[in-house]
Amino acid sequence: MSLLHLNSNRFSGTIPDTFKDLTSLQELDLSNNHFSGSFPTVTLYIPNLIYLDLRFNSFSGPIPEDLFNRRLDAIFLNNNQFAGGLPESLGNSQASVINLANNKFSGNFPASFGFLSTKLKEILFLNNQLTGCIPEGVGLFTDIQVFDVSFNSLMGHLPDTISCLQDIEVLNLGHNKLSGVLPEMVCSLKSLVNLTVAYNFFSGFSQECAKLFYRNVGFDFSLNCIPGRNMQRPQPECSLIPGGGLNCLRIPGSKPLFAGLSSQAQSLCNRFGENGLSIN
C-alpha cells in the first residue's frame, strides 16, 4: 500500500505504532479528524513516506527535530495545537511545501532557516506567536511562490534579500509589528499577485509601491503609520514603534527593481547566495 487517506472522519486517540510497518507507504493523510496527544513520531519511521498531512486535528506540544531530517516533500501540520520553538533542524528539510499555520509556535526563526531546500514553493507560518526578525535567509528561496508570516509578532525592518524572490506570488506580512519604509525592491517583484502589509508600523512606501494598483496586484497597506494615506493607525499608536532597539542584520540595499532585478540587486542576490547567510 502506497497511499493511505483517512481524512475527514471522526477518528480520535493516537496513531498506532504499527504504522511503522507500512514500508511501502508514500502518502499518509490523517487530516480533519479528532486525533490528539503529542506529535505522532511513528510517522517518522515509515521509511518511504514523502507526504505527511496531520492538519485539522488536536495534536499538541513540540514537534520533533527529526521531522525535518526526513525525506518528506510535503509537510502539513496546520490547525493543531503544536507549540514551542521551531526546531533548528528546520533548515534540513527538503520539502517543497511546509504549512505550520494556526498553531502556537513561538520564539525566533532558527538560524538554519536560510538552508531550507531551494525547491521550496510554499511556506506558511501564519497565526502563531513568532517573534524577532524575518531572517535574511529568506532570500535564498529563489523558487518560492507563497510566503505567509501574517498574524505573528515579528518586528524590525524587512530584509533587503526579499528582492531575490523573483517567483513570489503571495507575500503576506500582515498583522505583525514590522516597521521602516516598505522597500521599493519588494514592490518591484515581477511575479507578485498579492502583497499584504496591513496592521504593521510601516512609515511609508515608494512610488513603485503605488504602481502596484496599476499592475492589478492586490496591495493592502491599511493600519500602518504612513502619513497622508487613508485608513492608517491613530497617531498616538505610531509614536512608539515596537522593537525599535531590535538589531536585525541587513545587507546593504540595492537600486530600485523594475521589470526584473537591477544589476546591483542581482549582485546582492549573487553575493548572498554565495555566502549562504542565514542570520536572524
PDB file of C-alpha atoms in Angstrom:
ATOM      1  CA  MET A   1       0.000   0.000   0.000  1.00  0.00           C
ATOM      2  CA  SER A   2       1.474   3.299  -1.086  1.00  0.00           C
ATOM      3  CA  LEU A   3      -1.440   5.655  -0.270  1.00  0.00           C
ATOM      4  CA  LEU A   4      -3.472   5.839   2.940  1.00  0.00           C
ATOM      5  CA  HIS A   5      -6.028   8.633   3.181  1.00  0.00           C
ATOM      6  CA  LEU A   6      -8.142   8.580   6.358  1.00  0.00           C
ATOM      7  CA  ASN A   7      -9.041  12.264   6.283  1.00  0.00           C
ATOM      8  CA  SER A   8     -12.397  13.825   7.190  1.00  0.00           C
ATOM      9  CA  ASN A   9     -13.679  11.231   9.608  1.00  0.00           C
ATOM     10  CA  ARG A  10     -14.125  11.193  13.370  1.00  0.00           C
ATOM     11  CA  PHE A  11     -11.136   9.106  14.325  1.00  0.00           C
ATOM     12  CA  SER A  12      -9.708  10.013  17.723  1.00  0.00           C
ATOM     13  CA  GLY A  13      -6.971   8.968  20.105  1.00  0.00           C
ATOM     14  CA  THR A  14      -3.392   8.441  18.975  1.00  0.00           C
ATOM     15  CA  ILE A  15      -1.729   6.891  15.941  1.00  0.00           C
ATOM     16  CA  PRO A  16      -0.858   3.186  16.441  1.00  0.00           C
ATOM     17  CA  ASP A  17       2.796   2.126  16.417  1.00  0.00           C
ATOM     18  CA  THR A  18       2.040  -0.471  13.746  1.00  0.00           C
ATOM     19  CA  PHE A  19       2.030   2.346  11.148  1.00  0.00           C
ATOM     20  CA  LYS A  20       5.805   1.969  11.003  1.00  0.00           C
ATOM     21  CA  ASP A  21       5.281  -1.408   9.354  1.00  0.00           C
ATOM     22  CA  LEU A  22       3.750   0.260   6.274  1.00  0.00           C
ATOM     23  CA  THR A  23       7.069   0.081   4.486  1.00  0.00           C
ATOM     24  CA  SER A  24       5.699   0.961   1.027  1.00  0.00           C
ATOM     25  CA  LEU A  25       3.582   3.897   2.177  1.00  0.00           C
ATOM     26  CA  GLN A  26       4.354   7.206   0.437  1.00  0.00           C
ATOM     27  CA  GLU A  27       1.305   9.316   1.307  1.00  0.00           C
ATOM     28  CA  LEU A  28      -0.366   9.486   4.710  1.00  0.00           C
ATOM     29  CA  ASP A  29      -3.349  11.797   5.156  1.00  0.00           C
ATOM     30  CA  LEU A  30      -4.878  11.869   8.652  1.00  0.00           C
ATOM     31  CA  SER A  31      -6.282  15.378   8.371  1.00  0.00           C
ATOM     32  CA  ASN A  32      -9.620  16.652   9.639  1.00  0.00           C
ATOM     33  CA  ASN A  33     -10.147  14.123  12.418  1.00  0.00           C
ATOM     34  CA  HIS A  34     -10.025  14.228  16.221  1.00  0.00           C
ATOM     35  CA  PHE A  35      -6.560  12.794  16.828  1.00  0.00           C
ATOM     36  CA  SER A  36      -4.796  14.211  19.864  1.00  0.00           C
ATOM     37  CA  GLY A  37      -1.713  13.835  22.005  1.00  0.00           C
ATOM     38  CA  SER A  38       1.867  14.651  21.111  1.00  0.00           C
ATOM     39  CA  PHE A  39       3.298  14.581  17.615  1.00  0.00           C
ATOM     40  CA  PRO A  40       2.890  11.018  16.238  1.00  0.00           C
ATOM     41  CA  THR A  41       6.579  10.132  15.963  1.00  0.00           C
ATOM     42  CA  VAL A  42       5.690   6.742  14.490  1.00  0.00           C
ATOM     43  CA  THR A  43       5.067   8.580  11.191  1.00  0.00           C
ATOM     44  CA  LEU A  44       8.781   9.441  11.038  1.00  0.00           C
ATOM     45  CA  TYR A  45       9.668   5.731  10.925  1.00  0.00           C
ATOM     46  CA  ILE A  46       7.641   4.985   7.815  1.00  0.00           C
ATOM     47  CA  PRO A  47      10.669   4.555   5.554  1.00  0.00           C
ATOM     48  CA  ASN A  48       9.308   5.730   2.183  1.00  0.00           C
ATOM     49  CA  LEU A  49       6.912   8.428   3.308  1.00  0.00           C
ATOM     50  CA  ILE A  50       7.114  11.658   1.306  1.00  0.00           C
ATOM     51  CA  TYR A  51       3.697  13.241   2.038  1.00  0.00           C
ATOM     52  CA  LEU A  52       2.519  13.792   5.622  1.00  0.00           C
ATOM     53  CA  ASP A  53      -0.786  15.526   6.366  1.00  0.00           C
ATOM     54  CA  LEU A  54      -1.802  15.945  10.021  1.00  0.00           C
ATOM     55  CA  ARG A  55      -3.731  19.203   9.722  1.00  0.00           C
ATOM     56  CA  PHE A  56      -7.050  19.946  11.429  1.00  0.00           C
ATOM     57  CA  ASN A  57      -6.578  17.706  14.452  1.00  0.00           C
ATOM     58  CA  SER A  58      -5.781  18.355  18.123  1.00  0.00           C
ATOM     59  CA  PHE A  59      -2.126  17.349  18.312  1.00  0.00           C
ATOM     60  CA  SER A  60      -0.167  19.400  20.835  1.00  0.00           C
ATOM     61  CA  GLY A  61       3.269  20.004  22.278  1.00  0.00           C
ATOM     62  CA  PRO A  62       6.555  20.485  20.415  1.00  0.00           C
ATOM     63  CA  ILE A  63       7.393  18.995  17.043  1.00  0.00           C
ATOM     64  CA  PRO A  64      10.448  16.710  16.937  1.00  0.00           C
ATOM     65  CA  GLU A  65      13.776  17.775  15.450  1.00  0.00           C
ATOM     66  CA  ASP A  66      13.770  14.655  13.299  1.00  0.00           C
ATOM     67  CA  LEU A  67      10.684  15.784  11.359  1.00  0.00           C
ATOM     68  CA  PHE A  68      12.762  17.996   9.100  1.00  0.00           C
ATOM     69  CA  ASN A  69      15.542  15.441   8.687  1.00  0.00           C
ATOM     70  CA  ARG A  70      13.247  13.044   6.822  1.00  0.00           C
ATOM     71  CA  ARG A  71      12.768  12.787   3.063  1.00  0.00           C
ATOM     72  CA  LEU A  72       9.370  14.492   3.144  1.00  0.00           C
ATOM     73  CA  ASP A  73       8.277  16.623   0.200  1.00  0.00           C
ATOM     74  CA  ALA A  74       5.058  17.913   1.788  1.00  0.00           C
ATOM     75  CA  ILE A  75       4.504  18.651   5.487  1.00  0.00           C
ATOM     76  CA  PHE A  76       1.061  19.824   6.628  1.00  0.00           C
ATOM     77  CA  LEU A  77       0.782  20.458  10.377  1.00  0.00           C
ATOM     78  CA  ASN A  78      -1.548  23.438  10.274  1.00  0.00           C
ATOM     79  CA  ASN A  79      -4.577  23.873  12.514  1.00  0.00           C
ATOM     80  CA  ASN A  80      -3.397  21.911  15.519  1.00  0.00           C
ATOM     81  CA  GLN A  81      -2.127  22.957  18.946  1.00  0.00           C
ATOM     82  CA  PHE A  82       1.583  22.456  18.362  1.00  0.00           C
ATOM     83  CA  ALA A  83       3.695  24.780  20.500  1.00  0.00           C
ATOM     84  CA  GLY A  84       7.265  25.674  21.395  1.00  0.00           C
ATOM     85  CA  GLY A  85      10.092  26.917  19.217  1.00  0.00           C
ATOM     86  CA  LEU A  86      10.731  25.972  15.613  1.00  0.00           C
ATOM     87  CA  PRO A  87      13.381  23.222  15.613  1.00  0.00           C
ATOM     88  CA  GLU A  88      16.891  24.128  14.500  1.00  0.00           C
ATOM     89  CA  SER A  89      16.595  21.222  12.055  1.00  0.00           C
ATOM     90  CA  LEU A  90      14.053  23.217  10.008  1.00  0.00           C
ATOM     91  CA  GLY A  91      16.849  24.133   7.636  1.00  0.00           C
ATOM     92  CA  ASN A  92      17.455  20.465   6.806  1.00  0.00           C
ATOM     93  CA  SER A  93      14.033  19.977   5.217  1.00  0.00           C
ATOM     94  CA  GLN A  94      13.888  19.059   1.515  1.00  0.00           C
ATOM     95  CA  ALA A  95      10.151  19.764   1.300  1.00  0.00           C
ATOM     96  CA  SER A  96       8.564  21.871  -1.416  1.00  0.00           C
ATOM     97  CA  VAL A  97       5.546  22.704   0.788  1.00  0.00           C
ATOM     98  CA  ILE A  98       5.564  23.340   4.549  1.00  0.00           C
ATOM     99  CA  ASN A  99       2.436  24.516   6.343  1.00  0.00           C
ATOM    100  CA  LEU A 100       2.728  25.252  10.067  1.00  0.00           C
ATOM    101  CA  ALA A 101      -0.118  27.781  10.224  1.00  0.00           C
ATOM    102  CA  ASN A 102      -2.657  28.153  13.030  1.00  0.00           C
ATOM    103  CA  ASN A 103      -0.657  26.641  15.855  1.00  0.00           C
ATOM    104  CA  LYS A 104       1.149  28.109  18.867  1.00  0.00           C
ATOM    105  CA  PHE A 105       4.776  28.152  17.728  1.00  0.00           C
ATOM    106  CA  SER A 106       6.826  30.838  19.467  1.00  0.00           C
ATOM    107  CA  GLY A 107      10.296  32.358  19.535  1.00  0.00           C
ATOM    108  CA  ASN A 108      12.559  33.433  16.689  1.00  0.00           C
ATOM    109  CA  PHE A 109      13.204  31.751  13.368  1.00  0.00           C
ATOM    110  CA  PRO A 110      16.076  29.275  13.777  1.00  0.00           C
ATOM    111  CA  ALA A 111      19.471  30.242  12.376  1.00  0.00           C
ATOM    112  CA  SER A 112      19.182  27.345   9.918  1.00  0.00           C
ATOM    113  CA  PHE A 113      16.178  28.974   8.194  1.00  0.00           C
ATOM    114  CA  GLY A 114      18.145  30.015   5.112  1.00  0.00           C
ATOM    115  CA  PHE A 115      19.345  26.465   4.452  1.00  0.00           C
ATOM    116  CA  LEU A 116      15.898  25.175   3.525  1.00  0.00           C
ATOM    117  CA  SER A 117      15.691  23.437   0.160  1.00  0.00           C
ATOM    118  CA  THR A 118      15.896  25.723  -2.856  1.00  0.00           C
ATOM    119  CA  LYS A 119      12.940  23.792  -4.326  1.00  0.00           C
ATOM    120  CA  LEU A 120      10.675  25.239  -1.614  1.00  0.00           C
ATOM    121  CA  LYS A 121       7.473  26.582  -3.228  1.00  0.00           C
ATOM    122  CA  GLU A 122       5.249  27.419  -0.262  1.00  0.00           C
ATOM    123  CA  ILE A 123       5.889  28.005   3.422  1.00  0.00           C
ATOM    124  CA  LEU A 124       3.209  29.250   5.813  1.00  0.00           C
ATOM    125  CA  PHE A 125       3.699  30.349   9.417  1.00  0.00           C
ATOM    126  CA  LEU A 126       0.573  32.481   9.792  1.00  0.00           C
ATOM    127  CA  ASN A 127      -1.279  32.773  13.073  1.00  0.00           C
ATOM    128  CA  ASN A 128       1.397  31.661  15.506  1.00  0.00           C
ATOM    129  CA  GLN A 129       3.380  33.551  18.152  1.00  0.00           C
ATOM    130  CA  LEU A 130       6.698  34.049  16.364  1.00  0.00           C
ATOM    131  CA  THR A 131       8.910  36.970  17.370  1.00  0.00           C
ATOM    132  CA  GLY A 132      12.144  38.619  16.260  1.00  0.00           C
ATOM    133  CA  CYS A 133      13.163  39.487  12.699  1.00  0.00           C
ATOM    134  CA  ILE A 134      12.358  37.999   9.322  1.00  0.00           C
ATOM    135  CA  PRO A 135      15.751  36.409   8.564  1.00  0.00           C
ATOM    136  CA  GLU A 136      17.973  37.495   5.692  1.00  0.00           C
ATOM    137  CA  GLY A 137      17.950  33.804   4.727  1.00  0.00           C
ATOM    138  CA  VAL A 138      14.518  34.214   3.138  1.00  0.00           C
ATOM    139  CA  GLY A 139      16.368  35.500   0.061  1.00  0.00           C
ATOM    140  CA  LEU A 140      17.721  32.036  -0.704  1.00  0.00           C
ATOM    141  CA  PHE A 141      14.252  30.692  -1.557  1.00  0.00           C
ATOM    142  CA  THR A 142      14.515  31.784  -5.169  1.00  0.00           C
ATOM    143  CA  ASP A 143      11.688  29.494  -6.381  1.00  0.00           C
ATOM    144  CA  ILE A 144       9.229  30.268  -3.600  1.00  0.00           C
ATOM    145  CA  GLN A 145       5.730  31.338  -4.645  1.00  0.00           C
ATOM    146  CA  VAL A 146       3.911  31.743  -1.295  1.00  0.00           C
ATOM    147  CA  PHE A 147       5.459  33.157   1.892  1.00  0.00           C
ATOM    148  CA  ASP A 148       2.998  33.923   4.693  1.00  0.00           C
ATOM    149  CA  VAL A 149       4.089  35.033   8.168  1.00  0.00           C
ATOM    150  CA  SER A 150       0.970  37.051   8.998  1.00  0.00           C
ATOM    151  CA  PHE A 151      -0.611  37.205  12.461  1.00  0.00           C
ATOM    152  CA  ASN A 152       2.603  36.854  14.466  1.00  0.00           C
ATOM    153  CA  SER A 153       4.698  39.352  16.454  1.00  0.00           C
ATOM    154  CA  LEU A 154       7.609  39.872  14.063  1.00  0.00           C
ATOM    155  CA  MET A 155       9.463  43.183  14.344  1.00  0.00           C
ATOM    156  CA  GLY A 156      12.153  45.239  12.667  1.00  0.00           C
ATOM    157  CA  HIS A 157      12.749  46.178   9.033  1.00  0.00           C
ATOM    158  CA  LEU A 158      12.231  43.844   6.104  1.00  0.00           C
ATOM    159  CA  PRO A 159      15.434  42.200   4.865  1.00  0.00           C
ATOM    160  CA  ASP A 160      16.707  43.550   1.535  1.00  0.00           C
ATOM    161  CA  THR A 161      17.121  39.965   0.341  1.00  0.00           C
ATOM    162  CA  ILE A 162      13.366  39.749  -0.273  1.00  0.00           C
ATOM    163  CA  SER A 163      14.289  41.335  -3.619  1.00  0.00           C
ATOM    164  CA  CYS A 164      15.692  37.926  -4.646  1.00  0.00           C
ATOM    165  CA  LEU A 165      12.255  36.242  -4.563  1.00  0.00           C
ATOM    166  CA  GLN A 166      11.529  36.683  -8.246  1.00  0.00           C
ATOM    167  CA  ASP A 167       8.866  33.922  -8.368  1.00  0.00           C
ATOM    168  CA  ILE A 168       6.942  35.092  -5.301  1.00  0.00           C
ATOM    169  CA  GLU A 169       3.209  35.481  -5.986  1.00  0.00           C
ATOM    170  CA  VAL A 170       1.721  35.833  -2.492  1.00  0.00           C
ATOM    171  CA  LEU A 171       3.694  37.729   0.156  1.00  0.00           C
ATOM    172  CA  ASN A 172       1.696  38.196   3.353  1.00  0.00           C
ATOM    173  CA  LEU A 173       3.392  40.102   6.172  1.00  0.00           C
ATOM    174  CA  GLY A 174       0.209  41.491   7.721  1.00  0.00           C
ATOM    175  CA  HIS A 175      -0.679  41.692  11.408  1.00  0.00           C
ATOM    176  CA  ASN A 176       2.844  41.916  12.803  1.00  0.00           C
ATOM    177  CA  LYS A 177       4.928  44.746  14.281  1.00  0.00           C
ATOM    178  CA  LEU A 178       7.194  45.405  11.294  1.00  0.00           C
ATOM    179  CA  SER A 179       8.455  48.936  10.720  1.00  0.00           C
ATOM    180  CA  GLY A 180      10.509  51.182   8.459  1.00  0.00           C
ATOM    181  CA  VAL A 181       9.767  52.158   4.881  1.00  0.00           C
ATOM    182  CA  LEU A 182       8.387  49.407   2.660  1.00  0.00           C
ATOM    183  CA  PRO A 183      11.293  48.875   0.252  1.00  0.00           C
ATOM    184  CA  GLU A 184      10.822  49.704  -3.410  1.00  0.00           C
ATOM    185  CA  MET A 185      12.516  46.428  -4.295  1.00  0.00           C
ATOM    186  CA  VAL A 186       9.673  44.490  -2.643  1.00  0.00           C
ATOM    187  CA  CYS A 187       7.009  46.245  -4.697  1.00  0.00           C
ATOM    188  CA  SER A 188       9.018  45.675  -7.879  1.00  0.00           C
ATOM    189  CA  LEU A 189       8.929  41.874  -7.661  1.00  0.00           C
ATOM    190  CA  LYS A 190       7.688  40.896 -11.092  1.00  0.00           C
ATOM    191  CA  SER A 191       5.532  37.867 -10.174  1.00  0.00           C
ATOM    192  CA  LEU A 192       3.550  39.466  -7.340  1.00  0.00           C
ATOM    193  CA  VAL A 193      -0.179  38.819  -7.298  1.00  0.00           C
ATOM    194  CA  ASN A 194      -0.890  39.845  -3.711  1.00  0.00           C
ATOM    195  CA  LEU A 195       1.154  41.888  -1.218  1.00  0.00           C
ATOM    196  CA  THR A 196      -0.279  42.362   2.278  1.00  0.00           C
ATOM    197  CA  VAL A 197       1.462  44.516   4.875  1.00  0.00           C
ATOM    198  CA  ALA A 198      -1.636  45.646   6.799  1.00  0.00           C
ATOM    199  CA  TYR A 199      -1.603  46.083  10.597  1.00  0.00           C
ATOM    200  CA  ASN A 200       2.087  46.863  10.997  1.00  0.00           C
ATOM    201  CA  PHE A 201       4.054  50.047  11.712  1.00  0.00           C
ATOM    202  CA  PHE A 202       5.472  50.889   8.295  1.00  0.00           C
ATOM    203  CA  SER A 203       6.131  54.607   7.951  1.00  0.00           C
ATOM    204  CA  GLY A 204       5.981  54.887   4.167  1.00  0.00           C
ATOM    205  CA  PHE A 205       6.326  53.289   0.772  1.00  0.00           C
ATOM    206  CA  SER A 206       7.829  54.288  -2.538  1.00  0.00           C
ATOM    207  CA  GLN A 207       6.286  55.347  -5.832  1.00  0.00           C
ATOM    208  CA  GLU A 208       6.965  51.842  -7.139  1.00  0.00           C
ATOM    209  CA  CYS A 209       4.611  50.500  -4.465  1.00  0.00           C
ATOM    210  CA  ALA A 210       1.918  52.926  -5.592  1.00  0.00           C
ATOM    211  CA  LYS A 211       2.203  51.441  -9.094  1.00  0.00           C
ATOM    212  CA  LEU A 212       1.015  48.050  -7.803  1.00  0.00           C
ATOM    213  CA  PHE A 213      -2.592  49.157  -8.270  1.00  0.00           C
ATOM    214  CA  TYR A 214      -1.944  49.755 -11.986  1.00  0.00           C
ATOM    215  CA  ARG A 215      -0.306  46.333 -12.242  1.00  0.00           C
ATOM    216  CA  ASN A 216      -3.526  44.798 -10.879  1.00  0.00           C
ATOM    217  CA  VAL A 217      -1.667  43.494  -7.811  1.00  0.00           C
ATOM    218  CA  GLY A 218      -3.644  43.214  -4.588  1.00  0.00           C
ATOM    219  CA  PHE A 219      -1.933  45.599  -2.160  1.00  0.00           C
ATOM    220  CA  ASP A 220      -3.211  46.104   1.395  1.00  0.00           C
ATOM    221  CA  PHE A 221      -1.263  48.658   3.444  1.00  0.00           C
ATOM    222  CA  SER A 222      -4.035  49.681   5.856  1.00  0.00           C
ATOM    223  CA  LEU A 223      -3.478  50.278   9.570  1.00  0.00           C
ATOM    224  CA  ASN A 224       0.158  51.336   9.364  1.00  0.00           C
ATOM    225  CA  CYS A 225       1.764  54.703  10.130  1.00  0.00           C
ATOM    226  CA  ILE A 226       2.043  56.164   6.607  1.00  0.00           C
ATOM    227  CA  PRO A 227       1.453  59.944   6.551  1.00  0.00           C
ATOM    228  CA  GLY A 228      -1.099  61.212   4.076  1.00  0.00           C
ATOM    229  CA  ARG A 229      -2.674  57.813   3.454  1.00  0.00           C
ATOM    230  CA  ASN A 230      -6.174  56.754   4.416  1.00  0.00           C
ATOM    231  CA  MET A 231      -7.027  54.019   6.912  1.00  0.00           C
ATOM    232  CA  GLN A 232      -3.859  54.331   8.995  1.00  0.00           C
ATOM    233  CA  ARG A 233      -3.288  53.927  12.727  1.00  0.00           C
ATOM    234  CA  PRO A 234      -4.096  56.858  15.016  1.00  0.00           C
ATOM    235  CA  GLN A 235      -1.000  58.994  15.551  1.00  0.00           C
ATOM    236  CA  PRO A 236      -0.551  58.070  19.249  1.00  0.00           C
ATOM    237  CA  GLU A 237      -0.047  54.420  18.232  1.00  0.00           C
ATOM    238  CA  CYS A 238       2.779  55.461  15.897  1.00  0.00           C
ATOM    239  CA  SER A 239       4.747  57.462  18.465  1.00  0.00           C
ATOM    240  CA  LEU A 240       6.480  54.382  19.874  1.00  0.00           C
ATOM    241  CA  ILE A 241       7.432  51.764  17.292  1.00  0.00           C
ATOM    242  CA  PRO A 242       7.665  48.198  18.712  1.00  0.00           C
ATOM    243  CA  GLY A 243      11.104  46.652  18.502  1.00  0.00           C
ATOM    244  CA  GLY A 244      12.848  49.969  17.945  1.00  0.00           C
ATOM    245  CA  GLY A 245      16.015  48.622  19.537  1.00  0.00           C
ATOM    246  CA  LEU A 246      15.897  45.277  17.740  1.00  0.00           C
ATOM    247  CA  ASN A 247      19.092  44.547  15.808  1.00  0.00           C
ATOM    248  CA  CYS A 248      18.216  42.888  12.505  1.00  0.00           C
ATOM    249  CA  LEU A 249      21.193  42.262  10.248  1.00  0.00           C
ATOM    250  CA  ARG A 250      20.605  43.998   6.918  1.00  0.00           C
ATOM    251  CA  ILE A 251      22.610  43.533   3.752  1.00  0.00           C
ATOM    252  CA  PRO A 252      23.099  46.928   2.002  1.00  0.00           C
ATOM    253  CA  GLY A 253      20.146  47.693  -0.235  1.00  0.00           C
ATOM    254  CA  SER A 254      20.104  47.775  -3.990  1.00  0.00           C
ATOM    255  CA  LYS A 255      18.796  50.255  -6.529  1.00  0.00           C
ATOM    256  CA  PRO A 256      15.115  50.038  -7.485  1.00  0.00           C
ATOM    257  CA  LEU A 257      13.890  46.963  -9.296  1.00  0.00           C
ATOM    258  CA  PHE A 258      11.588  47.346 -12.263  1.00  0.00           C
ATOM    259  CA  ALA A 259      10.731  44.540 -14.701  1.00  0.00           C
ATOM    260  CA  GLY A 260      13.369  42.364 -13.088  1.00  0.00           C
ATOM    261  CA  LEU A 261      16.442  42.557 -10.937  1.00  0.00           C
ATOM    262  CA  SER A 262      18.738  45.512 -11.481  1.00  0.00           C
ATOM    263  CA  SER A 263      22.430  44.763 -11.845  1.00  0.00           C
ATOM    264  CA  GLN A 264      23.047  45.870  -8.269  1.00  0.00           C
ATOM    265  CA  ALA A 265      20.158  43.794  -6.968  1.00  0.00           C
ATOM    266  CA  GLN A 266      21.412  40.815  -8.938  1.00  0.00           C
ATOM    267  CA  SER A 267      24.832  41.358  -7.418  1.00  0.00           C
ATOM    268  CA  LEU A 268      23.243  41.454  -3.961  1.00  0.00           C
ATOM    269  CA  CYS A 269      21.442  38.162  -4.563  1.00  0.00           C
ATOM    270  CA  ASN A 270      24.531  36.535  -6.059  1.00  0.00           C
ATOM    271  CA  ARG A 271      26.704  37.562  -3.124  1.00  0.00           C
ATOM    272  CA  PHE A 272      24.030  36.481  -0.694  1.00  0.00           C
ATOM    273  CA  GLY A 273      23.689  33.051  -2.313  1.00  0.00           C
ATOM    274  CA  GLU A 274      27.431  32.529  -2.349  1.00  0.00           C
ATOM    275  CA  ASN A 275      27.835  33.494   1.300  1.00  0.00           C
ATOM    276  CA  GLY A 276      24.846  31.425   2.400  1.00  0.00           C
ATOM    277  CA  LEU A 277      23.912  33.902   5.100  1.00  0.00           C
ATOM    278  CA  SER A 278      21.023  32.949   7.372  1.00  0.00           C
ATOM    279  CA  ILE A 279      21.259  35.298  10.303  1.00  0.00           C
ATOM    280  CA  ASN A 280      18.074  36.243  12.133  1.00  0.00           C
TER     281      ASN A 280
END
